GROMACS .gro file of C-alpha atoms in nm:
model
  233
    1MET     CA    1  11.869   7.624  11.940
    2ARG     CA    2  11.532   7.748  11.828
    3CYS     CA    3  11.471   8.121  11.795
    4ALA     CA    4  11.203   8.343  11.946
    5LEU     CA    5  10.864   8.328  11.780
    6SER     CA    6  10.857   8.702  11.724
    7THR     CA    7  11.182   8.678  11.527
    8VAL     CA    8  11.111   8.386  11.291
    9VAL     CA    9  10.738   8.405  11.228
   10PRO     CA   10  10.755   8.732  11.031
   11SER     CA   11  11.015   8.577  10.803
   12LEU     CA   12  10.783   8.279  10.747
   13LEU     CA   13  10.497   8.518  10.651
   14THR     CA   14  10.722   8.699  10.403
   15GLY     CA   15  10.725   8.387  10.186
   16LEU     CA   16  10.351   8.309  10.197
   17LEU     CA   17  10.197   8.548   9.947
   18VAL     CA   18   9.875   8.518   9.752
   19GLY     CA   19   9.713   8.663   9.438
   20SER     CA   20   9.711   8.422   9.150
   21TRP     CA   21   9.971   8.504   8.882
   22THR     CA   22   9.798   8.260   8.649
   23GLY     CA   23   9.449   8.415   8.679
   24VAL     CA   24   9.495   8.787   8.724
   25ALA     CA   25   9.555   9.014   8.422
   26PHE     CA   26   9.852   9.251   8.402
   27GLY     CA   27   9.752   9.597   8.533
   28ASP     CA   28   9.490   9.461   8.770
   29ALA     CA   29   9.352   9.735   8.994
   30PRO     CA   30   9.182   9.707   9.342
   31GLY     CA   31   8.820   9.603   9.280
   32ALA     CA   32   8.515   9.565   9.484
   33SER     CA   33   8.676   9.287   9.688
   34TRP     CA   34   8.923   9.534   9.848
   35GLN     CA   35   8.883   9.836  10.065
   36ILE     CA   36   9.137  10.101  10.166
   37ALA     CA   37   9.248  10.054  10.521
   38SER     CA   38   9.524  10.310  10.568
   39THR     CA   39   9.797  10.513  10.394
   40ARG     CA   40  10.162  10.556  10.492
   41SER     CA   41  10.413  10.814  10.376
   42ARG     CA   42  10.793  10.765  10.409
   43GLY     CA   43  11.040  10.989  10.241
   44GLY     CA   44  10.767  11.154  10.039
   45VAL     CA   45  10.650  10.825   9.890
   46GLU     CA   46  10.296  10.714   9.973
   47SER     CA   47  10.176  10.352  10.016
   48SER     CA   48   9.805  10.264  10.019
   49ILE     CA   49   9.711   9.952  10.226
   50TYR     CA   50   9.398   9.758  10.137
   51VAL     CA   51   9.214   9.474  10.320
   52GLU     CA   52   8.962   9.229  10.185
   53VAL     CA   53   8.600   9.321  10.220
   54GLU     CA   54   8.514   8.958  10.300
   55LYS     CA   55   8.794   8.817  10.514
   56THR     CA   56   8.897   8.460  10.502
   57PRO     CA   57   8.929   8.315  10.850
   58GLY     CA   58   9.287   8.217  10.934
   59ARG     CA   59   9.417   8.362  10.605
   60PRO     CA   60   9.439   8.745  10.637
   61ALA     CA   61   9.501   8.930  10.312
   62PHE     CA   62   9.649   9.266  10.233
   63ARG     CA   63   9.724   9.462   9.917
   64ILE     CA   64   9.973   9.747   9.897
   65GLU     CA   65  10.001  10.000   9.616
   66THR     CA   66  10.312  10.214   9.602
   67THR     CA   67  10.588  10.371   9.385
   68LEU     CA   68  10.943  10.251   9.355
   69ASP     CA   69  11.246  10.449   9.232
   70ALA     CA   70  11.359  10.195   8.965
   71PRO     CA   71  11.221  10.075   8.624
   72PRO     CA   72  10.995   9.765   8.623
   73LEU     CA   73  11.266   9.534   8.488
   74VAL     CA   74  11.515   9.638   8.761
   75ALA     CA   75  11.255   9.590   9.028
   76ALA     CA   76  11.156   9.248   8.904
   77VAL     CA   77  11.506   9.114   8.859
   78THR     CA   78  11.614   9.254   9.199
   79LEU     CA   79  11.320   9.082   9.366
   80MET     CA   80  11.369   8.752   9.178
   81ASP     CA   81  11.734   8.742   9.279
   82GLU     CA   82  11.645   8.804   9.647
   83MET     CA   83  11.371   8.542   9.657
   84ALA     CA   84  11.598   8.280   9.505
   85LEU     CA   85  11.896   8.358   9.730
   86PRO     CA   86  11.997   8.043   9.932
   87GLY     CA   87  12.104   8.047  10.291
   88SER     CA   88  11.952   8.204  10.602
   89THR     CA   89  11.787   8.545  10.564
   90THR     CA   90  11.678   8.554  10.931
   91PRO     CA   91  11.759   8.342  11.241
   92GLY     CA   92  11.564   8.015  11.222
   93GLU     CA   93  11.497   8.015  10.850
   94LYS     CA   94  11.689   7.800  10.602
   95ARG     CA   95  11.643   7.851  10.231
   96ARG     CA   96  11.761   7.604   9.970
   97LEU     CA   97  11.760   7.671   9.594
   98ILE     CA   98  11.647   7.354   9.412
   99GLU     CA   99  11.637   7.482   9.057
  100ARG     CA  100  11.713   7.818   8.888
  101SER     CA  101  11.682   7.956   8.532
  102ASP     CA  102  11.664   8.315   8.394
  103CYS     CA  103  11.287   8.341   8.453
  104GLU     CA  104  11.212   8.070   8.714
  105ALA     CA  105  11.332   7.930   9.041
  106LEU     CA  106  11.225   7.648   9.279
  107VAL     CA  107  11.308   7.725   9.641
  108HIS     CA  108  11.259   7.519   9.957
  109THR     CA  109  11.220   7.720  10.277
  110TYR     CA  110  11.225   7.560  10.628
  111ILE     CA  111  11.126   7.758  10.941
  112ASP     CA  112  11.240   7.640  11.286
  113LEU     CA  113  10.979   7.755  11.534
  114PRO     CA  114  10.974   7.746  11.915
  115PHE     CA  115  10.906   7.415  12.080
  116MET     CA  116  10.531   7.477  12.134
  117PHE     CA  117  10.468   7.512  11.759
  118SER     CA  118  10.534   7.271  11.474
  119ASP     CA  119  10.808   7.376  11.228
  120ARG     CA  120  10.689   7.492  10.884
  121GLU     CA  121  10.825   7.430  10.532
  122LEU     CA  122  10.723   7.482  10.175
  123ALA     CA  123  10.864   7.458   9.820
  124VAL     CA  124  10.776   7.752   9.598
  125ARG     CA  125  10.793   7.783   9.226
  126ILE     CA  126  10.873   8.148   9.140
  127ARG     CA  127  10.815   8.282   8.791
  128HIS     CA  128  10.907   8.609   8.620
  129THR     CA  129  10.678   8.711   8.339
  130ASP     CA  130  10.654   9.031   8.137
  131ASP     CA  131  10.423   9.199   7.892
  132ARG     CA  132  10.638   9.363   7.619
  133ALA     CA  133  10.350   9.568   7.489
  134THR     CA  134  10.292   9.746   7.824
  135GLY     CA  135  10.631   9.705   7.990
  136VAL     CA  136  10.470   9.546   8.288
  137HIS     CA  137  10.663   9.280   8.484
  138ARG     CA  138  10.533   9.037   8.741
  139ILE     CA  139  10.692   8.800   8.982
  140GLY     CA  140  10.446   8.528   9.076
  141TRP     CA  141  10.475   8.212   9.277
  142VAL     CA  142  10.281   7.902   9.378
  143ASP     CA  143  10.360   7.614   9.611
  144GLU     CA  144  10.527   7.296   9.461
  145ASN     CA  145  10.550   7.081   9.771
  146GLY     CA  146  10.541   6.771   9.555
  147ALA     CA  147  10.901   6.842   9.475
  148LEU     CA  148  10.989   6.762   9.838
  149PRO     CA  149  11.042   6.421  10.006
  150PRO     CA  150  10.774   6.289  10.242
  151VAL     CA  151  10.707   6.538  10.524
  152ALA     CA  152  10.878   6.473  10.855
  153ALA     CA  153  10.683   6.422  11.177
  154GLY     CA  154  10.615   6.749  11.358
  155VAL     CA  155  10.638   6.959  11.043
  156LEU     CA  156  10.360   7.147  10.871
  157ARG     CA  157  10.365   7.208  10.488
  158LEU     CA  158  10.190   7.521  10.373
  159ALA     CA  159  10.015   7.599  10.044
  160THR     CA  160  10.076   7.949   9.895
  161GLU     CA  161  10.057   8.159   9.583
  162GLY     CA  162  10.120   8.526   9.518
  163TYR     CA  163  10.258   8.809   9.313
  164TRP     CA  164  10.428   9.144   9.285
  165GLU     CA  165  10.342   9.351   8.977
  166PHE     CA  166  10.560   9.634   8.838
  167ARG     CA  167  10.411   9.890   8.596
  168PRO     CA  168  10.609  10.166   8.421
  169ARG     CA  169  10.575  10.514   8.582
  170GLY     CA  170  10.772  10.761   8.369
  171PRO     CA  171  11.124  10.680   8.251
  172SER     CA  172  11.274  10.553   8.577
  173GLN     CA  173  10.997  10.473   8.827
  174THR     CA  174  10.754  10.185   8.888
  175SER     CA  175  10.401  10.171   9.014
  176ALA     CA  176  10.407   9.846   9.223
  177THR     CA  177  10.134   9.624   9.357
  178TYR     CA  178  10.202   9.370   9.630
  179VAL     CA  179   9.930   9.119   9.738
  180THR     CA  180   9.976   8.893  10.035
  181ARG     CA  181   9.765   8.629  10.211
  182ALA     CA  182   9.930   8.393  10.462
  183GLU     CA  183   9.813   8.059  10.597
  184VAL     CA  184  10.023   8.026  10.912
  185GLY     CA  185   9.865   7.692  10.999
  186GLY     CA  186   9.839   7.491  11.319
  187SER     CA  187   9.721   7.647  11.636
  188PHE     CA  188   9.883   7.980  11.599
  189PRO     CA  189   9.657   8.254  11.744
  190ALA     CA  190   9.461   8.420  11.468
  191ALA     CA  191   9.469   8.767  11.611
  192LEU     CA  192   9.836   8.765  11.648
  193GLY     CA  193   9.882   8.623  11.301
  194ASP     CA  194   9.663   8.903  11.162
  195ARG     CA  195   9.873   9.175  11.320
  196MET     CA  196  10.205   9.029  11.216
  197MET     CA  197  10.074   8.975  10.862
  198LYS     CA  198  10.001   9.341  10.818
  199SER     CA  199  10.336   9.435  10.966
  200GLN     CA  200  10.526   9.196  10.737
  201ALA     CA  201  10.340   9.329  10.428
  202VAL     CA  202  10.459   9.675  10.496
  203ASP     CA  203  10.810   9.549  10.585
  204ALA     CA  204  10.827   9.346  10.264
  205VAL     CA  205  10.762   9.663  10.056
  206GLU     CA  206  11.022   9.859  10.244
  207ARG     CA  207  11.280   9.574  10.211
  208LEU     CA  208  11.244   9.576   9.836
  209ARG     CA  209  11.269   9.961   9.840
  210GLY     CA  210  11.595   9.924  10.031
  211LEU     CA  211  11.735   9.664   9.791
  212LEU     CA  212  11.661   9.891   9.501
  213ALA     CA  213  11.827  10.186   9.671
  214GLU     CA  214  12.133   9.975   9.736
  215ARG     CA  215  12.141   9.852   9.373
  216GLY     CA  216  12.120  10.217   9.257
  217ARG     CA  217  12.420  10.297   9.469
  218THR     CA  218  12.637  10.003   9.350
  219HIS     CA  219  12.529   9.977   8.986
  220VAL     CA  220  12.542  10.341   8.875
  221ALA     CA  221  12.779  10.276   8.585
  222GLY     CA  222  12.656   9.925   8.507
  223SER     CA  223  12.409   9.803   8.243
  224PRO     CA  224  12.050   9.711   8.341
  225PRO     CA  225  11.987   9.357   8.458
  226ALA     CA  226  11.886   9.104   8.205
  227ALA     CA  227  11.577   8.885   8.233
  228GLY     CA  228  11.672   8.618   7.979
  229GLU     CA  229  11.771   8.667   7.617
  230ALA     CA  230  11.413   8.631   7.484
  231GLY     CA  231  11.233   8.783   7.783
  232CYS     CA  232  11.014   8.612   8.038
  233GLU     CA  233  10.679   8.574   7.866
   0.00000   0.00000   0.00000
């Protein structure tokens, strides 16, 4: 049974994030291509939401700057583990882990949409990199749909790339940047896609914040997570 569009489309958008991890330097700051749209404050933590000055039709983009209560390594490993987790994170979504190493993962996600829309799928190569000189960690991803078998009838494959960047802020906090652009594809209404994209961008930040809070409660006496014996350069 297929799920309601309002339930499964936000989960689809969560995985379609843009901002090239291969072409943007560590510590990249909002430039002339971004303008502040709004700010949010929750629990005393402020988040700044940016939009593109020149919008790309059908591919709304947002950038969020915020602070997380965890060191960059903890934030990066927590996010990497969540993105590579197989199974169903929401109704209608199926996630399959194809490959996994300390610093990389290849994940196939399939989204079962209501009957008036084609189903969506994509394979994403996720990579954790870090800069030992600055302590900055990045989780970046790009589509690798060539790893999948021929596409089935009635299914759309989506291209994507993106990143989270985590920069040290004192001994136990992180200044985080999240950049997202989603190509929903097909005949999905653009205005509705734009609204849901902004909502999911904010939700994605809060989800990671919640995962870090949970890790803090359950790993108080444990050692920090590891990102490979030799780092993830």
